[in-house]
Amino acid sequence: MDHSIILESTLTCPTCSAQSTENMPAESCQFFYLCSQCQTTHRPNPGDCCVFCSFGTVPCPPIQLERQGDDRFVTTCK
């Protein structure tokens, strides 16, 4: 089983629609995101573990691994 993960995601601000490509932490979730354009701080949507899962083009690495059947780091996200 290939457990490759993507460590880069483009976040779209839900307030002003500005986009920013960010590096994701490999073994944890990011709970806050400060938009560099409008200076609004965002938290994940209800039911999501982090801002990458809510506003990113790619979900966080622990969720990527969970979807591949590898749950070693999932407990850090949920």
PDB file of N, CA, C and O in Angstrom:
ATOM      1  N   MET A   1       0.847  -1.177   0.000  1.00  0.00           N
ATOM      2  CA  MET A   1       0.000   0.000   0.000  1.00  0.00           C
ATOM      3  C   MET A   1       0.891   1.238   0.000  1.00  0.00           C
ATOM      4  O   MET A   1       1.801   1.365   0.788  1.00  0.00           O
ATOM      5  N   ASP A   2       0.613   2.174  -0.907  1.00  0.00           N
ATOM      6  CA  ASP A   2       1.377   3.405  -1.014  1.00  0.00           C
ATOM      7  C   ASP A   2       0.846   4.422  -0.018  1.00  0.00           C
ATOM      8  O   ASP A   2      -0.316   4.802  -0.071  1.00  0.00           O
ATOM      9  N   HIS A   3       1.683   4.839   0.924  1.00  0.00           N
ATOM     10  CA  HIS A   3       1.275   5.812   1.930  1.00  0.00           C
ATOM     11  C   HIS A   3       1.905   7.169   1.662  1.00  0.00           C
ATOM     12  O   HIS A   3       2.366   7.844   2.565  1.00  0.00           O
ATOM     13  N   SER A   4       1.915   7.592   0.411  1.00  0.00           N
ATOM     14  CA  SER A   4       2.445   8.906   0.093  1.00  0.00           C
ATOM     15  C   SER A   4       1.400   9.956   0.455  1.00  0.00           C
ATOM     16  O   SER A   4       0.202   9.745   0.300  1.00  0.00           O
ATOM     17  N   ILE A   5       1.887  11.064   0.968  1.00  0.00           N
ATOM     18  CA  ILE A   5       0.980  12.143   1.342  1.00  0.00           C
ATOM     19  C   ILE A   5       1.445  13.439   0.686  1.00  0.00           C
ATOM     20  O   ILE A   5       2.617  13.620   0.383  1.00  0.00           O
ATOM     21  N   ILE A   6       0.502  14.323   0.475  1.00  0.00           N
ATOM     22  CA  ILE A   6       0.775  15.645  -0.071  1.00  0.00           C
ATOM     23  C   ILE A   6       0.877  16.601   1.106  1.00  0.00           C
ATOM     24  O   ILE A   6       0.025  16.603   1.989  1.00  0.00           O
ATOM     25  N   LEU A   7       1.934  17.403   1.129  1.00  0.00           N
ATOM     26  CA  LEU A   7       2.169  18.312   2.250  1.00  0.00           C
ATOM     27  C   LEU A   7       1.898  19.774   1.905  1.00  0.00           C
ATOM     28  O   LEU A   7       2.240  20.668   2.671  1.00  0.00           O
ATOM     29  N   GLU A   8       1.253  20.019   0.770  1.00  0.00           N
ATOM     30  CA  GLU A   8       0.960  21.385   0.362  1.00  0.00           C
ATOM     31  C   GLU A   8      -0.510  21.477  -0.033  1.00  0.00           C
ATOM     32  O   GLU A   8      -1.032  20.588  -0.712  1.00  0.00           O
ATOM     33  N   SER A   9      -1.164  22.535   0.408  1.00  0.00           N
ATOM     34  CA  SER A   9      -2.573  22.730   0.097  1.00  0.00           C
ATOM     35  C   SER A   9      -2.822  24.221  -0.109  1.00  0.00           C
ATOM     36  O   SER A   9      -2.194  25.055   0.543  1.00  0.00           O
ATOM     37  N   THR A  10      -3.725  24.550  -1.011  1.00  0.00           N
ATOM     38  CA  THR A  10      -4.093  25.951  -1.225  1.00  0.00           C
ATOM     39  C   THR A  10      -5.360  26.234  -0.437  1.00  0.00           C
ATOM     40  O   THR A  10      -6.406  25.623  -0.694  1.00  0.00           O
ATOM     41  N   LEU A  11      -5.242  27.147   0.523  1.00  0.00           N
ATOM     42  CA  LEU A  11      -6.380  27.544   1.343  1.00  0.00           C
ATOM     43  C   LEU A  11      -7.097  28.713   0.667  1.00  0.00           C
ATOM     44  O   LEU A  11      -6.453  29.629   0.149  1.00  0.00           O
ATOM     45  N   THR A  12      -8.425  28.672   0.683  1.00  0.00           N
ATOM     46  CA  THR A  12      -9.237  29.773   0.173  1.00  0.00           C
ATOM     47  C   THR A  12      -9.987  30.379   1.345  1.00  0.00           C
ATOM     48  O   THR A  12     -10.746  29.693   2.033  1.00  0.00           O
ATOM     49  N   CYS A  13      -9.773  31.660   1.580  1.00  0.00           N
ATOM     50  CA  CYS A  13     -10.426  32.352   2.686  1.00  0.00           C
ATOM     51  C   CYS A  13     -11.929  32.409   2.432  1.00  0.00           C
ATOM     52  O   CYS A  13     -12.358  32.884   1.378  1.00  0.00           O
ATOM     53  N   PRO A  14     -12.742  31.944   3.384  1.00  0.00           N
ATOM     54  CA  PRO A  14     -14.190  31.984   3.194  1.00  0.00           C
ATOM     55  C   PRO A  14     -14.769  33.391   3.313  1.00  0.00           C
ATOM     56  O   PRO A  14     -15.917  33.621   2.946  1.00  0.00           O
ATOM     57  N   THR A  15     -13.974  34.341   3.788  1.00  0.00           N
ATOM     58  CA  THR A  15     -14.445  35.711   3.931  1.00  0.00           C
ATOM     59  C   THR A  15     -14.199  36.536   2.675  1.00  0.00           C
ATOM     60  O   THR A  15     -15.100  37.185   2.160  1.00  0.00           O
ATOM     61  N   CYS A  16     -12.965  36.496   2.159  1.00  0.00           N
ATOM     62  CA  CYS A  16     -12.616  37.373   1.031  1.00  0.00           C
ATOM     63  C   CYS A  16     -12.198  36.613  -0.227  1.00  0.00           C
ATOM     64  O   CYS A  16     -11.888  37.230  -1.241  1.00  0.00           O
ATOM     65  N   SER A  17     -12.151  35.282  -0.170  1.00  0.00           N
ATOM     66  CA  SER A  17     -11.791  34.407  -1.298  1.00  0.00           C
ATOM     67  C   SER A  17     -10.325  34.478  -1.713  1.00  0.00           C
ATOM     68  O   SER A  17      -9.954  33.948  -2.752  1.00  0.00           O
ATOM     69  N   ALA A  18      -9.482  35.129  -0.907  1.00  0.00           N
ATOM     70  CA  ALA A  18      -8.050  35.136  -1.198  1.00  0.00           C
ATOM     71  C   ALA A  18      -7.516  33.722  -1.068  1.00  0.00           C
ATOM     72  O   ALA A  18      -7.993  32.934  -0.249  1.00  0.00           O
ATOM     73  N   GLN A  19      -6.524  33.388  -1.875  1.00  0.00           N
ATOM     74  CA  GLN A  19      -5.935  32.058  -1.826  1.00  0.00           C
ATOM     75  C   GLN A  19      -4.470  32.145  -1.428  1.00  0.00           C
ATOM     76  O   GLN A  19      -3.770  33.089  -1.790  1.00  0.00           O
ATOM     77  N   SER A  20      -4.045  31.136  -0.676  1.00  0.00           N
ATOM     78  CA  SER A  20      -2.664  31.060  -0.215  1.00  0.00           C
ATOM     79  C   SER A  20      -2.244  29.596  -0.170  1.00  0.00           C
ATOM     80  O   SER A  20      -2.931  28.774   0.442  1.00  0.00           O
ATOM     81  N   THR A  21      -1.131  29.281  -0.821  1.00  0.00           N
ATOM     82  CA  THR A  21      -0.619  27.913  -0.784  1.00  0.00           C
ATOM     83  C   THR A  21       0.277  27.775   0.436  1.00  0.00           C
ATOM     84  O   THR A  21       1.189  28.571   0.646  1.00  0.00           O
ATOM     85  N   GLU A  22      -0.032  26.783   1.265  1.00  0.00           N
ATOM     86  CA  GLU A  22       0.635  26.608   2.549  1.00  0.00           C
ATOM     87  C   GLU A  22       1.178  25.185   2.678  1.00  0.00           C
ATOM     88  O   GLU A  22       0.621  24.243   2.111  1.00  0.00           O
ATOM     89  N   ASN A  23       2.240  25.049   3.462  1.00  0.00           N
ATOM     90  CA  ASN A  23       2.756  23.736   3.840  1.00  0.00           C
ATOM     91  C   ASN A  23       1.996  23.258   5.063  1.00  0.00           C
ATOM     92  O   ASN A  23       1.777  24.020   5.998  1.00  0.00           O
ATOM     93  N   MET A  24       1.607  21.985   5.038  1.00  0.00           N
ATOM     94  CA  MET A  24       0.864  21.412   6.158  1.00  0.00           C
ATOM     95  C   MET A  24       1.802  20.661   7.085  1.00  0.00           C
ATOM     96  O   MET A  24       2.756  20.025   6.629  1.00  0.00           O
ATOM     97  N   PRO A  25       1.543  20.699   8.405  1.00  0.00           N
ATOM     98  CA  PRO A  25       2.317  19.851   9.308  1.00  0.00           C
ATOM     99  C   PRO A  25       2.009  18.387   8.991  1.00  0.00           C
ATOM    100  O   PRO A  25       0.865  18.031   8.708  1.00  0.00           O
ATOM    101  N   ALA A  26       3.020  17.544   9.026  1.00  0.00           N
ATOM    102  CA  ALA A  26       2.871  16.157   8.593  1.00  0.00           C
ATOM    103  C   ALA A  26       2.090  15.285   9.567  1.00  0.00           C
ATOM    104  O   ALA A  26       1.404  14.356   9.155  1.00  0.00           O
ATOM    105  N   GLU A  27       2.178  15.547  10.860  1.00  0.00           N
ATOM    106  CA  GLU A  27       1.578  14.636  11.834  1.00  0.00           C
ATOM    107  C   GLU A  27       0.586  15.300  12.772  1.00  0.00           C
ATOM    108  O   GLU A  27       0.306  14.779  13.843  1.00  0.00           O
ATOM    109  N   SER A  28       0.066  16.450  12.377  1.00  0.00           N
ATOM    110  CA  SER A  28      -0.912  17.116  13.231  1.00  0.00           C
ATOM    111  C   SER A  28      -1.828  17.968  12.366  1.00  0.00           C
ATOM    112  O   SER A  28      -1.616  18.107  11.169  1.00  0.00           O
ATOM    113  N   CYS A  29      -2.815  18.548  13.006  1.00  0.00           N
ATOM    114  CA  CYS A  29      -3.766  19.399  12.315  1.00  0.00           C
ATOM    115  C   CYS A  29      -3.514  20.859  12.675  1.00  0.00           C
ATOM    116  O   CYS A  29      -2.979  21.156  13.738  1.00  0.00           O
ATOM    117  N   GLN A  30      -3.929  21.742  11.799  1.00  0.00           N
ATOM    118  CA  GLN A  30      -3.806  23.177  12.066  1.00  0.00           C
ATOM    119  C   GLN A  30      -5.202  23.699  12.337  1.00  0.00           C
ATOM    120  O   GLN A  30      -6.073  23.663  11.471  1.00  0.00           O
ATOM    121  N   PHE A  31      -5.410  24.206  13.543  1.00  0.00           N
ATOM    122  CA  PHE A  31      -6.747  24.587  13.972  1.00  0.00           C
ATOM    123  C   PHE A  31      -7.115  26.015  13.590  1.00  0.00           C
ATOM    124  O   PHE A  31      -8.285  26.353  13.477  1.00  0.00           O
ATOM    125  N   PHE A  32      -6.128  26.899  13.400  1.00  0.00           N
ATOM    126  CA  PHE A  32      -6.409  28.284  13.049  1.00  0.00           C
ATOM    127  C   PHE A  32      -5.725  28.657  11.749  1.00  0.00           C
ATOM    128  O   PHE A  32      -4.653  28.144  11.430  1.00  0.00           O
ATOM    129  N   TYR A  33      -6.334  29.572  11.005  1.00  0.00           N
ATOM    130  CA  TYR A  33      -5.749  30.101   9.778  1.00  0.00           C
ATOM    131  C   TYR A  33      -6.016  31.600   9.739  1.00  0.00           C
ATOM    132  O   TYR A  33      -7.174  32.029   9.800  1.00  0.00           O
ATOM    133  N   LEU A  34      -4.962  32.398   9.658  1.00  0.00           N
ATOM    134  CA  LEU A  34      -5.082  33.846   9.552  1.00  0.00           C
ATOM    135  C   LEU A  34      -4.916  34.227   8.089  1.00  0.00           C
ATOM    136  O   LEU A  34      -3.845  34.013   7.500  1.00  0.00           O
ATOM    137  N   CYS A  35      -5.948  34.786   7.499  1.00  0.00           N
ATOM    138  CA  CYS A  35      -5.890  35.209   6.101  1.00  0.00           C
ATOM    139  C   CYS A  35      -4.970  36.418   5.985  1.00  0.00           C
ATOM    140  O   CYS A  35      -5.159  37.424   6.694  1.00  0.00           O
ATOM    141  N   SER A  36      -3.993  36.330   5.102  1.00  0.00           N
ATOM    142  CA  SER A  36      -3.047  37.437   4.927  1.00  0.00           C
ATOM    143  C   SER A  36      -3.683  38.626   4.221  1.00  0.00           C
ATOM    144  O   SER A  36      -3.188  39.741   4.320  1.00  0.00           O
ATOM    145  N   GLN A  37      -4.788  38.406   3.536  1.00  0.00           N
ATOM    146  CA  GLN A  37      -5.459  39.482   2.804  1.00  0.00           C
ATOM    147  C   GLN A  37      -6.399  40.296   3.705  1.00  0.00           C
ATOM    148  O   GLN A  37      -6.258  41.493   3.832  1.00  0.00           O
ATOM    149  N   CYS A  38      -7.363  39.640   4.352  1.00  0.00           N
ATOM    150  CA  CYS A  38      -8.374  40.364   5.141  1.00  0.00           C
ATOM    151  C   CYS A  38      -8.115  40.318   6.646  1.00  0.00           C
ATOM    152  O   CYS A  38      -8.859  40.925   7.412  1.00  0.00           O
ATOM    153  N   GLN A  39      -7.086  39.574   7.048  1.00  0.00           N
ATOM    154  CA  GLN A  39      -6.680  39.474   8.451  1.00  0.00           C
ATOM    155  C   GLN A  39      -7.731  38.811   9.349  1.00  0.00           C
ATOM    156  O   GLN A  39      -7.741  39.013  10.561  1.00  0.00           O
ATOM    157  N   THR A  40      -8.615  38.010   8.768  1.00  0.00           N
ATOM    158  CA  THR A  40      -9.607  37.267   9.536  1.00  0.00           C
ATOM    159  C   THR A  40      -9.008  35.930   9.956  1.00  0.00           C
ATOM    160  O   THR A  40      -8.363  35.258   9.157  1.00  0.00           O
ATOM    161  N   THR A  41      -9.221  35.559  11.218  1.00  0.00           N
ATOM    162  CA  THR A  41      -8.771  34.256  11.708  1.00  0.00           C
ATOM    163  C   THR A  41      -9.925  33.274  11.582  1.00  0.00           C
ATOM    164  O   THR A  41     -11.035  33.539  12.036  1.00  0.00           O
ATOM    165  N   HIS A  42      -9.645  32.141  10.946  1.00  0.00           N
ATOM    166  CA  HIS A  42     -10.669  31.120  10.722  1.00  0.00           C
ATOM    167  C   HIS A  42     -10.348  29.857  11.506  1.00  0.00           C
ATOM    168  O   HIS A  42      -9.190  29.537  11.737  1.00  0.00           O
ATOM    169  N   ARG A  43     -11.411  29.168  11.890  1.00  0.00           N
ATOM    170  CA  ARG A  43     -11.336  27.853  12.528  1.00  0.00           C
ATOM    171  C   ARG A  43     -12.001  26.853  11.596  1.00  0.00           C
ATOM    172  O   ARG A  43     -12.742  27.247  10.705  1.00  0.00           O
ATOM    173  N   PRO A  44     -11.767  25.568  11.809  1.00  0.00           N
ATOM    174  CA  PRO A  44     -12.396  24.564  10.927  1.00  0.00           C
ATOM    175  C   PRO A  44     -13.923  24.622  10.992  1.00  0.00           C
ATOM    176  O   PRO A  44     -14.503  25.022  12.012  1.00  0.00           O
ATOM    177  N   ASN A  45     -14.554  24.212   9.920  1.00  0.00           N
ATOM    178  CA  ASN A  45     -16.008  24.075   9.907  1.00  0.00           C
ATOM    179  C   ASN A  45     -16.407  22.946  10.853  1.00  0.00           C
ATOM    180  O   ASN A  45     -15.610  22.030  11.095  1.00  0.00           O
ATOM    181  N   PRO A  46     -17.620  22.985  11.400  1.00  0.00           N
ATOM    182  CA  PRO A  46     -18.074  21.896  12.263  1.00  0.00           C
ATOM    183  C   PRO A  46     -17.932  20.545  11.559  1.00  0.00           C
ATOM    184  O   PRO A  46     -18.297  20.401  10.389  1.00  0.00           O
ATOM    185  N   GLY A  47     -17.350  19.580  12.258  1.00  0.00           N
ATOM    186  CA  GLY A  47     -17.149  18.247  11.710  1.00  0.00           C
ATOM    187  C   GLY A  47     -15.799  18.043  11.048  1.00  0.00           C
ATOM    188  O   GLY A  47     -15.419  16.917  10.761  1.00  0.00           O
ATOM    189  N   ASP A  48     -15.079  19.127  10.768  1.00  0.00           N
ATOM    190  CA  ASP A  48     -13.741  19.022  10.187  1.00  0.00           C
ATOM    191  C   ASP A  48     -12.703  19.147  11.290  1.00  0.00           C
ATOM    192  O   ASP A  48     -12.908  19.844  12.276  1.00  0.00           O
ATOM    193  N   CYS A  49     -11.561  18.478  11.097  1.00  0.00           N
ATOM    194  CA  CYS A  49     -10.531  18.476  12.134  1.00  0.00           C
ATOM    195  C   CYS A  49      -9.596  19.672  12.041  1.00  0.00           C
ATOM    196  O   CYS A  49      -8.959  20.028  13.027  1.00  0.00           O
ATOM    197  N   CYS A  50      -9.497  20.300  10.860  1.00  0.00           N
ATOM    198  CA  CYS A  50      -8.550  21.406  10.724  1.00  0.00           C
ATOM    199  C   CYS A  50      -8.936  22.308   9.564  1.00  0.00           C
ATOM    200  O   CYS A  50      -9.839  22.006   8.789  1.00  0.00           O
ATOM    201  N   VAL A  51      -8.232  23.436   9.451  1.00  0.00           N
ATOM    202  CA  VAL A  51      -8.533  24.406   8.405  1.00  0.00           C
ATOM    203  C   VAL A  51      -8.235  23.866   7.009  1.00  0.00           C
ATOM    204  O   VAL A  51      -8.882  24.266   6.039  1.00  0.00           O
ATOM    205  N   PHE A  52      -7.275  22.944   6.880  1.00  0.00           N
ATOM    206  CA  PHE A  52      -6.985  22.371   5.564  1.00  0.00           C
ATOM    207  C   PHE A  52      -8.147  21.507   5.086  1.00  0.00           C
ATOM    208  O   PHE A  52      -8.467  21.494   3.897  1.00  0.00           O
ATOM    209  N   CYS A  53      -8.785  20.804   5.997  1.00  0.00           N
ATOM    210  CA  CYS A  53      -9.940  19.980   5.633  1.00  0.00           C
ATOM    211  C   CYS A  53     -11.148  20.851   5.291  1.00  0.00           C
ATOM    212  O   CYS A  53     -11.978  20.476   4.477  1.00  0.00           O
ATOM    213  N   SER A  54     -11.241  22.031   5.892  1.00  0.00           N
ATOM    214  CA  SER A  54     -12.365  22.929   5.627  1.00  0.00           C
ATOM    215  C   SER A  54     -12.156  23.822   4.409  1.00  0.00           C
ATOM    216  O   SER A  54     -13.083  24.037   3.632  1.00  0.00           O
ATOM    217  N   PHE A  55     -10.961  24.371   4.255  1.00  0.00           N
ATOM    218  CA  PHE A  55     -10.749  25.424   3.259  1.00  0.00           C
ATOM    219  C   PHE A  55      -9.658  25.115   2.239  1.00  0.00           C
ATOM    220  O   PHE A  55      -9.359  25.944   1.384  1.00  0.00           O
ATOM    221  N   GLY A  56      -9.045  23.942   2.333  1.00  0.00           N
ATOM    222  CA  GLY A  56      -7.918  23.616   1.462  1.00  0.00           C
ATOM    223  C   GLY A  56      -8.284  22.767   0.261  1.00  0.00           C
ATOM    224  O   GLY A  56      -9.329  22.114   0.227  1.00  0.00           O
ATOM    225  N   THR A  57      -7.377  22.759  -0.697  1.00  0.00           N
ATOM    226  CA  THR A  57      -7.550  21.917  -1.879  1.00  0.00           C
ATOM    227  C   THR A  57      -7.179  20.465  -1.596  1.00  0.00           C
ATOM    228  O   THR A  57      -7.565  19.565  -2.332  1.00  0.00           O
ATOM    229  N   VAL A  58      -6.421  20.246  -0.512  1.00  0.00           N
ATOM    230  CA  VAL A  58      -5.979  18.917  -0.101  1.00  0.00           C
ATOM    231  C   VAL A  58      -6.221  18.802   1.399  1.00  0.00           C
ATOM    232  O   VAL A  58      -5.878  19.719   2.154  1.00  0.00           O
ATOM    233  N   PRO A  59      -6.823  17.708   1.888  1.00  0.00           N
ATOM    234  CA  PRO A  59      -7.016  17.557   3.328  1.00  0.00           C
ATOM    235  C   PRO A  59      -5.680  17.342   4.044  1.00  0.00           C
ATOM    236  O   PRO A  59      -4.670  17.008   3.420  1.00  0.00           O
ATOM    237  N   CYS A  60      -5.680  17.495   5.348  1.00  0.00           N
ATOM    238  CA  CYS A  60      -4.459  17.360   6.143  1.00  0.00           C
ATOM    239  C   CYS A  60      -3.865  15.947   6.021  1.00  0.00           C
ATOM    240  O   CYS A  60      -4.575  14.986   5.714  1.00  0.00           O
ATOM    241  N   PRO A  61      -2.560  15.812   6.248  1.00  0.00           N
ATOM    242  CA  PRO A  61      -1.894  14.503   6.120  1.00  0.00           C
ATOM    243  C   PRO A  61      -2.523  13.381   6.958  1.00  0.00           C
ATOM    244  O   PRO A  61      -2.681  12.268   6.440  1.00  0.00           O
ATOM    245  N   PRO A  62      -2.903  13.613   8.233  1.00  0.00           N
ATOM    246  CA  PRO A  62      -3.530  12.498   8.970  1.00  0.00           C
ATOM    247  C   PRO A  62      -4.817  11.990   8.311  1.00  0.00           C
ATOM    248  O   PRO A  62      -5.070  10.791   8.285  1.00  0.00           O
ATOM    249  N   ILE A  63      -5.599  12.880   7.748  1.00  0.00           N
ATOM    250  CA  ILE A  63      -6.826  12.455   7.054  1.00  0.00           C
ATOM    251  C   ILE A  63      -6.477  11.753   5.749  1.00  0.00           C
ATOM    252  O   ILE A  63      -7.107  10.754   5.382  1.00  0.00           O
ATOM    253  N   GLN A  64      -5.453  12.228   5.040  1.00  0.00           N
ATOM    254  CA  GLN A  64      -5.006  11.533   3.826  1.00  0.00           C
ATOM    255  C   GLN A  64      -4.607  10.093   4.164  1.00  0.00           C
ATOM    256  O   GLN A  64      -4.985   9.157   3.464  1.00  0.00           O
ATOM    257  N   LEU A  65      -3.855   9.925   5.256  1.00  0.00           N
ATOM    258  CA  LEU A  65      -3.430   8.583   5.671  1.00  0.00           C
ATOM    259  C   LEU A  65      -4.623   7.717   6.066  1.00  0.00           C
ATOM    260  O   LEU A  65      -4.681   6.536   5.728  1.00  0.00           O
ATOM    261  N   GLU A  66      -5.573   8.315   6.776  1.00  0.00           N
ATOM    262  CA  GLU A  66      -6.768   7.563   7.170  1.00  0.00           C
ATOM    263  C   GLU A  66      -7.508   7.055   5.930  1.00  0.00           C
ATOM    264  O   GLU A  66      -7.950   5.912   5.883  1.00  0.00           O
ATOM    265  N   ARG A  67      -7.609   7.891   4.921  1.00  0.00           N
ATOM    266  CA  ARG A  67      -8.301   7.500   3.689  1.00  0.00           C
ATOM    267  C   ARG A  67      -7.553   6.406   2.937  1.00  0.00           C
ATOM    268  O   ARG A  67      -8.137   5.693   2.141  1.00  0.00           O
ATOM    269  N   GLN A  68      -6.244   6.296   3.200  1.00  0.00           N
ATOM    270  CA  GLN A  68      -5.436   5.238   2.594  1.00  0.00           C
ATOM    271  C   GLN A  68      -5.419   3.981   3.464  1.00  0.00           C
ATOM    272  O   GLN A  68      -4.740   3.013   3.154  1.00  0.00           O
ATOM    273  N   GLY A  69      -6.147   4.006   4.596  1.00  0.00           N
ATOM    274  CA  GLY A  69      -6.208   2.852   5.470  1.00  0.00           C
ATOM    275  C   GLY A  69      -5.133   2.820   6.540  1.00  0.00           C
ATOM    276  O   GLY A  69      -4.965   1.825   7.232  1.00  0.00           O
ATOM    277  N   ASP A  70      -4.397   3.904   6.706  1.00  0.00           N
ATOM    278  CA  ASP A  70      -3.337   3.996   7.715  1.00  0.00           C
ATOM    279  C   ASP A  70      -3.798   4.981   8.780  1.00  0.00           C
ATOM    280  O   ASP A  70      -3.874   6.174   8.537  1.00  0.00           O
ATOM    281  N   ASP A  71      -4.125   4.482   9.974  1.00  0.00           N
ATOM    282  CA  ASP A  71      -4.676   5.355  11.020  1.00  0.00           C
ATOM    283  C   ASP A  71      -3.680   5.660  12.139  1.00  0.00           C
ATOM    284  O   ASP A  71      -4.062   5.995  13.246  1.00  0.00           O
ATOM    285  N   ARG A  72      -2.392   5.623  11.858  1.00  0.00           N
ATOM    286  CA  ARG A  72      -1.385   5.871  12.899  1.00  0.00           C
ATOM    287  C   ARG A  72      -1.497   7.257  13.518  1.00  0.00           C
ATOM    288  O   ARG A  72      -1.236   7.421  14.699  1.00  0.00           O
ATOM    289  N   PHE A  73      -1.856   8.265  12.741  1.00  0.00           N
ATOM    290  CA  PHE A  73      -1.863   9.631  13.243  1.00  0.00           C
ATOM    291  C   PHE A  73      -3.267  10.225  13.377  1.00  0.00           C
ATOM    292  O   PHE A  73      -3.418  11.368  13.751  1.00  0.00           O
ATOM    293  N   VAL A  74      -4.280   9.466  13.093  1.00  0.00           N
ATOM    294  CA  VAL A  74      -5.641   9.994  13.084  1.00  0.00           C
ATOM    295  C   VAL A  74      -6.063  10.508  14.448  1.00  0.00           C
ATOM    296  O   VAL A  74      -6.750  11.503  14.560  1.00  0.00           O
ATOM    297  N   THR A  75      -5.590   9.887  15.508  1.00  0.00           N
ATOM    298  CA  THR A  75      -6.003  10.322  16.842  1.00  0.00           C
ATOM    299  C   THR A  75      -5.521  11.746  17.145  1.00  0.00           C
ATOM    300  O   THR A  75      -6.096  12.405  17.989  1.00  0.00           O
ATOM    301  N   THR A  76      -4.504  12.239  16.446  1.00  0.00           N
ATOM    302  CA  THR A  76      -4.066  13.610  16.681  1.00  0.00           C
ATOM    303  C   THR A  76      -5.011  14.608  16.075  1.00  0.00           C
ATOM    304  O   THR A  76      -4.972  15.780  16.404  1.00  0.00           O
ATOM    305  N   CYS A  77      -5.872  14.165  15.178  1.00  0.00           N
ATOM    306  CA  CYS A  77      -6.777  15.065  14.480  1.00  0.00           C
ATOM    307  C   CYS A  77      -8.193  15.055  15.030  1.00  0.00           C
ATOM    308  O   CYS A  77      -8.931  15.966  14.799  1.00  0.00           O
ATOM    309  N   LYS A  78      -8.598  14.014  15.635  1.00  0.00           N
ATOM    310  CA  LYS A  78     -10.006  13.905  15.999  1.00  0.00           C
ATOM    311  C   LYS A  78     -10.242  14.088  17.472  1.00  0.00           C
ATOM    312  O   LYS A  78      -9.430  14.065  18.277  1.00  0.00           O
TER     313      LYS A  78
END
